Amino acid sequence: MNIVLLWHMHQPDYVDRRSGKARMPWVRLHAVHSYLDMIEMVERFPGLKVAFNFTPVLLEQLVELGRGSVIDDCEAWSRIRAEDLTQGEKEKLLEHFFRANFDTLIRPLPRYWELLNRRGRIVNFQNLSELTNLFSAQDYRDLQTLYNLAWCGFACFRAYPFLRELRAQGRDFTEEQKHQLLDLHREIVRTVLPRYRAAVERGQVEITTSPYSHPILPLLLDTNLARRSMPHVNLPPQFSAPEDVRSQLALAQEKMKEIFGTRARGIWPSEGSVAPELIPFFREAGFDYFFTDEAILFRSLDLDPRWRGKSVDHMALFQGWSVNWGGSSIAALFRERPLSDFIGFQASQNPPDQAANFLLHHFENICRAAASQETVVLIALDGENAWEAFPDGGEQFLTNLYHGITSHSRLCTVRPSDHFDRYPPKTELGALHTGSWINADFDIWIGDAEENRAWEWLGRTRQFLRRIAEDRTFPSEKLAAAMRSLFAAEGSDWFWWYGPDFSTDSDLLFDEIFRTHLRNVYLALGFSPPPYLDFPICAPTPPTPYATPRLYIHPQLTGRLDNFFDWVGAGTVDALVQQTAMFQSHRLGQKLYFGFDEEHFYLRLDLAAAPEEIEVEFLAPQFRRVTASVLPSGSWRVRTESSDDAVLFENADERGVAAWEDFFVLMVPIAALGWKERDAVSFFVRLLRDRLVLERYPERGTIDFFFPSKDFEARQWFV
């Protein structure tokens, strides 16, 4: 019986393309752990045939890290001399350098376990500053070393005696030893891909791939396709980018040719996500077959008139299928889910010989029931994260499994292309369910408020880029850089961590990376990113201390306090209250007042010095920017601009009034702002000089209130 083993290797694009820094270390750490271990295990069994699915964005980062053009933050912090660590860097080490499996990676190193217990296994990361004094310079150096040592897999320890020496020493490492370890990481990263390519060239391994940055292709094609499997889901404004589907697939093939010398014949669509409309795209990109989950097959059979209503034996899963749609046809294999999930989730909890025997026993049962030599079982799963849960990184389990298969008289592993070349699919499927490998739907990536907001912001950015690209004279290199950041933001991983389905202590960092990719689209094009991209999606912004208006106000527009009651009932913001960890002295802003009457919005800003320019940025209910600029005569010009995307603004109104004497005062007609009764209003204020932002009020977040109905004052009245 034929067995296809497909190990999926993927990490999202962690690199901020403007700084050259990878915000997370997982490409490097998985390289010295799982990526090296997995190819080492294949090399130990020459008769074994395996498929590895590498995402192009992972390959790209492996190359960049290996040649030194990119460095991840954790490596940069590790290379700092322990005695030179700043307070902030010490906090980063205590936050990030224990992100490893406590039982399998930290506990086996007694000194590492000691440092973990000193920090605490459960920590309020807002209070890390209180813990830093518990650690000496040598403690921090040992932590820097042990973190990077713990992630080295069994193949590393087997190949490099220096690692075994460090493990035996256990503590009191020197700066020289630490840097030698980090340099060795770089060397290992450089060796990983050549070993996979060598395995391809000797016919033992096949490399398949996924769309370039691992997006959920059906949602990239049209987010409304989610309703097919989730008819009652609450969706964001429609996102549809078929041109990006085509580009993501074409770029994947380009990366395969660059790294492995040939195109990939097979594709694991990100998260096994498929829709029938994707079949022509797959074929156009040169793919001969795809993989996805068994649930997709059985739901597809219910959709196909030729199969609907028939009793289908589960053994139908164990064959190649020809899937047809819109005049295009492509081969497919559907994974056996329970056995694949057993490796990913349960095998590590059992003795390695028993876990391997469990799989071999089930393979034998399928083999006995199989009626054809064309029978094939697809085992497909994450090829990197599962091994952290094994005490030995999965070495003994994989040894037992690979030996059991390669020495079995009726079981054989096969590369998927070899199988399809020998046994072209004979069974046709005339329909394809739209869904993913998780519950055959897209609930993980869309439908929750956070997920939908991320899709909305991605859609705004995509639409802005389309508008810019219509200008044929726009520099192509800027467009290419912007597209690269857009593709990174389209990756599935950011949406995985939004919403209630999954959570990690890195949620805020994943959110920040996603928004950084979107900001970099605008920056690559030479535009300032829309200000809403500064606000986290996955957690509420810390509350801004302010009071909302409780009465209509009718102030004089002189910049003087002509009447004590002018600003009574206005909303207020204490501009001296600072929200960031960095203290700013000599602040110009003192206090901000804001309010309205039936037809006007008013703002007052008390300042320690005369202003040159003030911007009021409205993010809701409409994108509006009000700019007040002082003229050489000392009078003020006020212009209100409107926008559909908070990036490109058009002049909409110049009826505003501003003045400065004792304080700055501004009036803008409500009509120019586009407000209606009960609209939710969000805004912030910027103080500028020579177009440079000096201060922002509030420092973070927005000031929010509702523009009232006509009975506002009556409802606010009290005795």
Short mmCIF file of N, CA, C and O in Angstrom, two decimals, residues 348-444:
data_model
loop_
_atom_site.label_atom_id
_atom_site.label_comp_id
_atom_site.label_asym_id
_atom_site.label_seq_id
_atom_site.Cartn_x
_atom_site.Cartn_y
_atom_site.Cartn_z
N SER A 348 3.12 12.39 21.00
CA SER A 348 4.12 12.82 22.00
C SER A 348 3.73 12.42 23.41
O SER A 348 4.58 12.39 24.30
N GLN A 349 2.45 12.11 23.63
CA GLN A 349 1.98 11.75 24.97
C GLN A 349 2.12 10.25 25.24
O GLN A 349 1.73 9.79 26.32
N ASN A 350 2.65 9.51 24.29
CA ASN A 350 2.78 8.06 24.41
C ASN A 350 4.24 7.65 24.22
O ASN A 350 5.02 8.38 23.60
N PRO A 351 4.62 6.47 24.73
CA PRO A 351 5.96 5.96 24.44
C PRO A 351 6.17 5.90 22.94
O PRO A 351 5.25 5.53 22.19
N PRO A 352 7.35 6.27 22.44
CA PRO A 352 7.55 6.38 20.99
C PRO A 352 7.30 5.09 20.23
O PRO A 352 6.78 5.13 19.11
N ASP A 353 7.65 3.94 20.82
CA ASP A 353 7.42 2.69 20.10
C ASP A 353 5.93 2.39 19.99
O ASP A 353 5.45 1.93 18.95
N GLN A 354 5.18 2.68 21.05
CA GLN A 354 3.74 2.44 21.01
C GLN A 354 3.05 3.39 20.03
O GLN A 354 2.12 2.99 19.31
N ALA A 355 3.49 4.64 20.00
CA ALA A 355 2.89 5.60 19.08
C ALA A 355 3.13 5.18 17.63
O ALA A 355 2.23 5.23 16.79
N ALA A 356 4.36 4.76 17.33
CA ALA A 356 4.66 4.32 15.97
C ALA A 356 3.88 3.06 15.62
O ALA A 356 3.35 2.93 14.51
N ASN A 357 3.80 2.13 16.56
CA ASN A 357 3.07 0.88 16.30
C ASN A 357 1.58 1.14 16.08
O ASN A 357 0.93 0.43 15.31
N PHE A 358 1.04 2.13 16.77
CA PHE A 358 -0.37 2.49 16.58
C PHE A 358 -0.61 2.86 15.12
O PHE A 358 -1.57 2.40 14.48
N LEU A 359 0.27 3.68 14.56
CA LEU A 359 0.12 4.09 13.16
C LEU A 359 0.33 2.90 12.22
O LEU A 359 -0.45 2.70 11.27
N LEU A 360 1.35 2.11 12.48
CA LEU A 360 1.63 0.96 11.61
C LEU A 360 0.47 -0.02 11.61
O LEU A 360 0.10 -0.59 10.57
N HIS A 361 -0.14 -0.21 12.77
CA HIS A 361 -1.29 -1.11 12.88
C HIS A 361 -2.45 -0.62 12.01
O HIS A 361 -3.09 -1.40 11.29
N HIS A 362 -2.71 0.69 12.04
CA HIS A 362 -3.80 1.23 11.23
C HIS A 362 -3.46 1.19 9.75
O HIS A 362 -4.35 0.96 8.91
N PHE A 363 -2.21 1.42 9.40
CA PHE A 363 -1.82 1.28 8.00
C PHE A 363 -2.07 -0.15 7.52
O PHE A 363 -2.56 -0.37 6.40
N GLU A 364 -1.73 -1.12 8.35
CA GLU A 364 -1.94 -2.52 7.98
C GLU A 364 -3.42 -2.83 7.79
O GLU A 364 -3.81 -3.57 6.88
N ASN A 365 -4.27 -2.26 8.66
CA ASN A 365 -5.71 -2.49 8.53
C ASN A 365 -6.24 -1.92 7.22
O ASN A 365 -7.06 -2.55 6.53
N ILE A 366 -5.80 -0.72 6.86
CA ILE A 366 -6.23 -0.12 5.59
C ILE A 366 -5.71 -0.96 4.44
O ILE A 366 -6.43 -1.20 3.45
N CYS A 367 -4.49 -1.43 4.56
CA CYS A 367 -3.88 -2.24 3.51
C CYS A 367 -4.68 -3.53 3.28
O CYS A 367 -4.93 -3.93 2.14
N ARG A 368 -5.10 -4.17 4.38
CA ARG A 368 -5.87 -5.41 4.25
C ARG A 368 -7.22 -5.15 3.59
O ARG A 368 -7.74 -5.99 2.84
N ALA A 369 -7.81 -3.98 3.89
CA ALA A 369 -9.13 -3.68 3.33
C ALA A 369 -9.05 -3.16 1.90
O ALA A 369 -10.06 -3.13 1.19
N ALA A 370 -7.88 -2.73 1.49
CA ALA A 370 -7.73 -2.13 0.16
C ALA A 370 -7.90 -3.18 -0.92
O ALA A 370 -7.38 -4.30 -0.81
N ALA A 371 -8.60 -2.79 -1.97
CA ALA A 371 -8.86 -3.74 -3.05
C ALA A 371 -7.95 -3.50 -4.25
O ALA A 371 -8.06 -4.19 -5.25
N SER A 372 -7.07 -2.49 -4.15
CA SER A 372 -6.30 -2.12 -5.34
C SER A 372 -4.89 -1.73 -4.95
O SER A 372 -4.65 -1.18 -3.87
N GLN A 373 -3.97 -2.00 -5.85
CA GLN A 373 -2.59 -1.57 -5.64
C GLN A 373 -2.44 -0.06 -5.80
O GLN A 373 -1.40 0.50 -5.50
N GLU A 374 -3.49 0.59 -6.29
CA GLU A 374 -3.48 2.05 -6.43
C GLU A 374 -3.84 2.76 -5.13
O GLU A 374 -3.80 3.99 -5.06
N THR A 375 -4.20 1.99 -4.10
CA THR A 375 -4.59 2.60 -2.82
C THR A 375 -3.45 3.47 -2.29
O THR A 375 -2.28 3.08 -2.29
N VAL A 376 -3.82 4.66 -1.82
CA VAL A 376 -2.83 5.58 -1.27
C VAL A 376 -3.43 6.29 -0.07
O VAL A 376 -4.59 6.69 -0.08
N VAL A 377 -2.63 6.41 0.98
CA VAL A 377 -3.04 7.11 2.21
C VAL A 377 -2.20 8.37 2.33
O VAL A 377 -0.96 8.29 2.29
N LEU A 378 -2.87 9.50 2.47
CA LEU A 378 -2.15 10.77 2.66
C LEU A 378 -2.13 11.12 4.15
O LEU A 378 -3.17 11.30 4.77
N ILE A 379 -0.93 11.20 4.70
CA ILE A 379 -0.72 11.71 6.06
C ILE A 379 -0.09 13.09 5.91
O ILE A 379 1.02 13.23 5.39
N ALA A 380 -0.82 14.12 6.31
CA ALA A 380 -0.35 15.49 6.10
C ALA A 380 -0.56 16.30 7.37
O ALA A 380 -1.65 16.29 7.94
N LEU A 381 0.48 16.99 7.79
CA LEU A 381 0.38 17.80 9.01
C LEU A 381 1.56 18.75 9.11
O LEU A 381 2.52 18.67 8.33
N ASP A 382 1.47 19.63 10.10
CA ASP A 382 2.54 20.56 10.44
C ASP A 382 3.82 19.78 10.70
O ASP A 382 3.85 18.86 11.53
N GLY A 383 4.89 20.14 10.01
CA GLY A 383 6.15 19.41 10.16
C GLY A 383 7.14 20.05 11.09
O GLY A 383 8.29 19.60 11.18
N GLU A 384 6.73 21.10 11.84
CA GLU A 384 7.69 21.79 12.69
C GLU A 384 7.25 21.90 14.14
O GLU A 384 8.04 21.66 15.05
N ASN A 385 6.00 22.27 14.40
CA ASN A 385 5.59 22.58 15.77
C ASN A 385 5.35 21.35 16.63
O ASN A 385 5.51 21.40 17.85
N ALA A 386 4.95 20.23 16.02
CA ALA A 386 4.61 19.05 16.81
C ALA A 386 5.79 18.53 17.62
O ALA A 386 5.61 17.99 18.72
N TRP A 387 7.01 18.69 17.11
CA TRP A 387 8.16 18.01 17.71
C TRP A 387 8.61 18.63 19.03
O TRP A 387 9.33 17.99 19.80
N GLU A 388 8.18 19.86 19.31
CA GLU A 388 8.54 20.47 20.59
C GLU A 388 7.94 19.73 21.77
O GLU A 388 8.45 19.80 22.89
N ALA A 389 6.83 19.02 21.54
CA ALA A 389 6.16 18.32 22.64
C ALA A 389 6.80 16.96 22.94
O ALA A 389 6.48 16.35 23.96
N PHE A 390 7.70 16.48 22.07
CA PHE A 390 8.38 15.21 22.32
C PHE A 390 9.63 15.46 23.17
O PHE A 390 10.39 16.39 22.91
N PRO A 391 9.87 14.62 24.18
CA PRO A 391 11.06 14.83 25.03
C PRO A 391 12.37 14.84 24.25
O PRO A 391 13.31 15.54 24.62
N ASP A 392 12.43 14.07 23.15
CA ASP A 392 13.66 13.99 22.36
C ASP A 392 13.50 14.65 21.00
O ASP A 392 14.26 14.37 20.07
N GLY A 393 12.50 15.54 20.85
CA GLY A 393 12.28 16.20 19.57
C GLY A 393 11.66 15.29 18.53
O GLY A 393 11.65 15.63 17.35
N GLY A 394 11.14 14.13 18.95
CA GLY A 394 10.50 13.19 18.02
C GLY A 394 11.46 12.21 17.38
O GLY A 394 11.05 11.42 16.52
N GLU A 395 12.72 12.21 17.80
CA GLU A 395 13.72 11.36 17.13
C GLU A 395 13.36 9.88 17.21
O GLU A 395 13.38 9.17 16.19
N GLN A 396 13.04 9.38 18.39
CA GLN A 396 12.78 7.95 18.52
C GLN A 396 11.47 7.56 17.84
O GLN A 396 11.36 6.50 17.22
N PHE A 397 10.46 8.41 17.96
CA PHE A 397 9.18 8.12 17.29
C PHE A 397 9.36 8.02 15.78
O PHE A 397 8.90 7.07 15.14
N LEU A 398 10.04 9.01 15.20
CA LEU A 398 10.25 8.99 13.75
C LEU A 398 11.13 7.82 13.33
O LEU A 398 10.91 7.21 12.28
N THR A 399 12.11 7.49 14.16
CA THR A 399 12.96 6.34 13.85
C THR A 399 12.12 5.07 13.78
O THR A 399 12.22 4.27 12.83
N ASN A 400 11.26 4.88 14.77
CA ASN A 400 10.41 3.68 14.80
C ASN A 400 9.42 3.67 13.64
O ASN A 400 9.19 2.63 13.00
N LEU A 401 8.83 4.83 13.36
CA LEU A 401 7.84 4.90 12.28
C LEU A 401 8.50 4.65 10.93
O LEU A 401 8.01 3.83 10.12
N TYR A 402 9.59 5.35 10.65
CA TYR A 402 10.25 5.20 9.35
C TYR A 402 10.80 3.78 9.17
O TYR A 402 10.70 3.19 8.09
N HIS A 403 11.36 3.23 10.23
CA HIS A 403 11.88 1.85 10.12
C HIS A 403 10.73 0.87 9.90
O HIS A 403 10.83 -0.06 9.09
N GLY A 404 9.62 1.09 10.63
CA GLY A 404 8.49 0.18 10.49
C GLY A 404 7.91 0.18 9.09
O GLY A 404 7.51 -0.88 8.57
N ILE A 405 7.86 1.34 8.45
CA ILE A 405 7.30 1.42 7.09
C ILE A 405 8.28 0.85 6.07
O ILE A 405 7.92 0.04 5.22
N THR A 406 9.54 1.28 6.15
CA THR A 406 10.51 0.88 5.12
C THR A 406 10.87 -0.60 5.19
O THR A 406 11.33 -1.17 4.19
N SER A 407 10.66 -1.22 6.34
CA SER A 407 10.97 -2.65 6.45
C SER A 407 9.74 -3.53 6.27
O SER A 407 9.84 -4.76 6.35
N HIS A 408 8.58 -2.93 6.02
CA HIS A 408 7.33 -3.68 5.91
C HIS A 408 7.18 -4.22 4.48
O HIS A 408 7.46 -3.51 3.50
N SER A 409 6.70 -5.44 4.37
CA SER A 409 6.60 -6.07 3.05
C SER A 409 5.45 -5.52 2.21
O SER A 409 5.48 -5.63 0.98
N ARG A 410 4.44 -4.91 2.85
CA ARG A 410 3.26 -4.47 2.08
C ARG A 410 3.04 -2.95 2.16
O ARG A 410 2.08 -2.45 1.59
N LEU A 411 3.90 -2.26 2.87
CA LEU A 411 3.78 -0.80 2.97
C LEU A 411 4.96 -0.15 2.28
O LEU A 411 6.10 -0.61 2.41
N CYS A 412 4.69 0.93 1.57
CA CYS A 412 5.80 1.67 0.97
C CYS A 412 5.44 3.15 0.91
O CYS A 412 4.28 3.51 0.68
N THR A 413 6.42 3.98 1.16
CA THR A 413 6.22 5.42 1.01
C THR A 413 6.45 5.79 -0.45
O THR A 413 7.24 5.16 -1.16
N VAL A 414 5.77 6.83 -0.89
CA VAL A 414 5.85 7.24 -2.29
C VAL A 414 5.75 8.75 -2.36
O VAL A 414 5.04 9.38 -1.56
N ARG A 415 6.49 9.34 -3.28
CA ARG A 415 6.33 10.77 -3.53
C ARG A 415 5.03 10.98 -4.30
O ARG A 415 4.69 10.17 -5.19
N PRO A 416 4.28 12.02 -4.01
CA PRO A 416 2.96 12.18 -4.66
C PRO A 416 3.04 12.24 -6.18
O PRO A 416 2.19 11.66 -6.87
N SER A 417 4.04 12.93 -6.73
CA SER A 417 4.13 12.99 -8.20
C SER A 417 4.37 11.61 -8.79
O SER A 417 3.81 11.27 -9.85
N ASP A 418 5.21 10.81 -8.13
CA ASP A 418 5.46 9.46 -8.62
C ASP A 418 4.17 8.64 -8.61
O ASP A 418 3.91 7.86 -9.55
N HIS A 419 3.37 8.82 -7.57
CA HIS A 419 2.12 8.07 -7.50
C HIS A 419 1.17 8.47 -8.62
O HIS A 419 0.59 7.61 -9.29
N PHE A 420 1.01 9.79 -8.84
CA PHE A 420 0.08 10.22 -9.89
C PHE A 420 0.59 9.86 -11.28
O PHE A 420 -0.20 9.58 -12.19
N ASP A 421 1.91 9.86 -11.47
CA ASP A 421 2.45 9.45 -12.77
C ASP A 421 2.17 7.97 -13.04
O ASP A 421 1.89 7.58 -14.18
N ARG A 422 2.22 7.19 -11.99
CA ARG A 422 2.00 5.74 -12.15
C ARG A 422 0.52 5.41 -12.18
O ARG A 422 0.09 4.51 -12.92
N TYR A 423 -0.26 6.13 -11.38
CA TYR A 423 -1.69 5.83 -11.27
C TYR A 423 -2.50 7.11 -11.46
O TYR A 423 -2.94 7.73 -10.49
N PRO A 424 -2.70 7.55 -12.69
CA PRO A 424 -3.55 8.73 -12.91
C PRO A 424 -4.94 8.48 -12.32
O PRO A 424 -5.47 7.37 -12.42
N PRO A 425 -5.54 9.50 -11.70
CA PRO A 425 -6.85 9.29 -11.06
C PRO A 425 -7.90 8.82 -12.06
O PRO A 425 -8.00 9.34 -13.18
N LYS A 426 -8.69 7.84 -11.63
CA LYS A 426 -9.77 7.31 -12.46
C LYS A 426 -11.14 7.76 -11.99
O LYS A 426 -12.12 7.66 -12.72
N THR A 427 -11.21 8.24 -10.75
CA THR A 427 -12.49 8.63 -10.16
C THR A 427 -12.63 10.13 -10.22
O THR A 427 -11.73 10.87 -9.80
N GLU A 428 -13.78 10.59 -10.73
CA GLU A 428 -13.98 12.03 -10.93
C GLU A 428 -14.89 12.62 -9.85
O GLU A 428 -15.79 11.96 -9.34
N LEU A 429 -14.60 13.87 -9.54
CA LEU A 429 -15.40 14.64 -8.60
C LEU A 429 -15.82 15.91 -9.33
O LEU A 429 -14.98 16.71 -9.74
N GLY A 430 -17.13 16.08 -9.49
CA GLY A 430 -17.65 17.20 -10.28
C GLY A 430 -18.03 18.41 -9.46
O GLY A 430 -18.63 19.35 -9.99
N ALA A 431 -17.72 18.40 -8.17
CA ALA A 431 -18.01 19.54 -7.30
C ALA A 431 -16.92 19.60 -6.25
O ALA A 431 -16.28 18.59 -5.94
N LEU A 432 -16.70 20.77 -5.70
CA LEU A 432 -15.69 20.93 -4.65
C LEU A 432 -16.26 21.85 -3.57
O LEU A 432 -16.65 22.99 -3.85
N HIS A 433 -16.31 21.33 -2.36
CA HIS A 433 -16.80 22.12 -1.22
C HIS A 433 -15.85 23.28 -0.95
O HIS A 433 -14.63 23.15 -1.06
N THR A 434 -16.41 24.42 -0.61
CA THR A 434 -15.61 25.60 -0.27
C THR A 434 -15.37 25.62 1.24
O THR A 434 -16.30 25.79 2.02
N GLY A 435 -14.12 25.40 1.64
CA GLY A 435 -13.81 25.35 3.07
C GLY A 435 -12.34 25.05 3.29
O GLY A 435 -11.54 25.03 2.35
N SER A 436 -11.98 24.82 4.56
CA SER A 436 -10.60 24.57 4.95
C SER A 436 -10.51 23.22 5.66
O SER A 436 -11.50 22.51 5.80
N TRP A 437 -9.31 22.89 6.15
CA TRP A 437 -9.14 21.62 6.86
C TRP A 437 -9.72 21.69 8.27
O TRP A 437 -9.89 20.66 8.91
N ILE A 438 -10.02 22.89 8.77
CA ILE A 438 -10.58 23.02 10.12
C ILE A 438 -12.09 23.20 10.01
O ILE A 438 -12.59 24.24 9.56
N ASN A 439 -12.82 22.17 10.36
CA ASN A 439 -14.29 22.18 10.35
C ASN A 439 -14.87 22.47 8.97
O ASN A 439 -16.05 22.83 8.85
N ALA A 440 -14.05 22.34 7.93
CA ALA A 440 -14.50 22.54 6.55
C ALA A 440 -15.12 23.92 6.33
O ALA A 440 -15.98 24.10 5.47
N ASP A 441 -14.68 24.92 7.13
CA ASP A 441 -15.16 26.28 6.93
C ASP A 441 -14.02 27.26 7.18
O ASP A 441 -12.85 26.86 7.22
N PHE A 442 -14.34 28.55 7.35
CA PHE A 442 -13.30 29.57 7.51
C PHE A 442 -13.45 30.34 8.82
O PHE A 442 -12.98 31.47 8.94
N ASP A 443 -14.09 29.74 9.80
CA ASP A 443 -14.41 30.45 11.03
C ASP A 443 -13.17 30.97 11.74
O ASP A 443 -13.24 31.99 12.44
N ILE A 444 -12.03 30.30 11.59
CA ILE A 444 -10.81 30.72 12.27
C ILE A 444 -10.32 32.07 11.76
O ILE A 444 -9.70 32.84 12.49
#
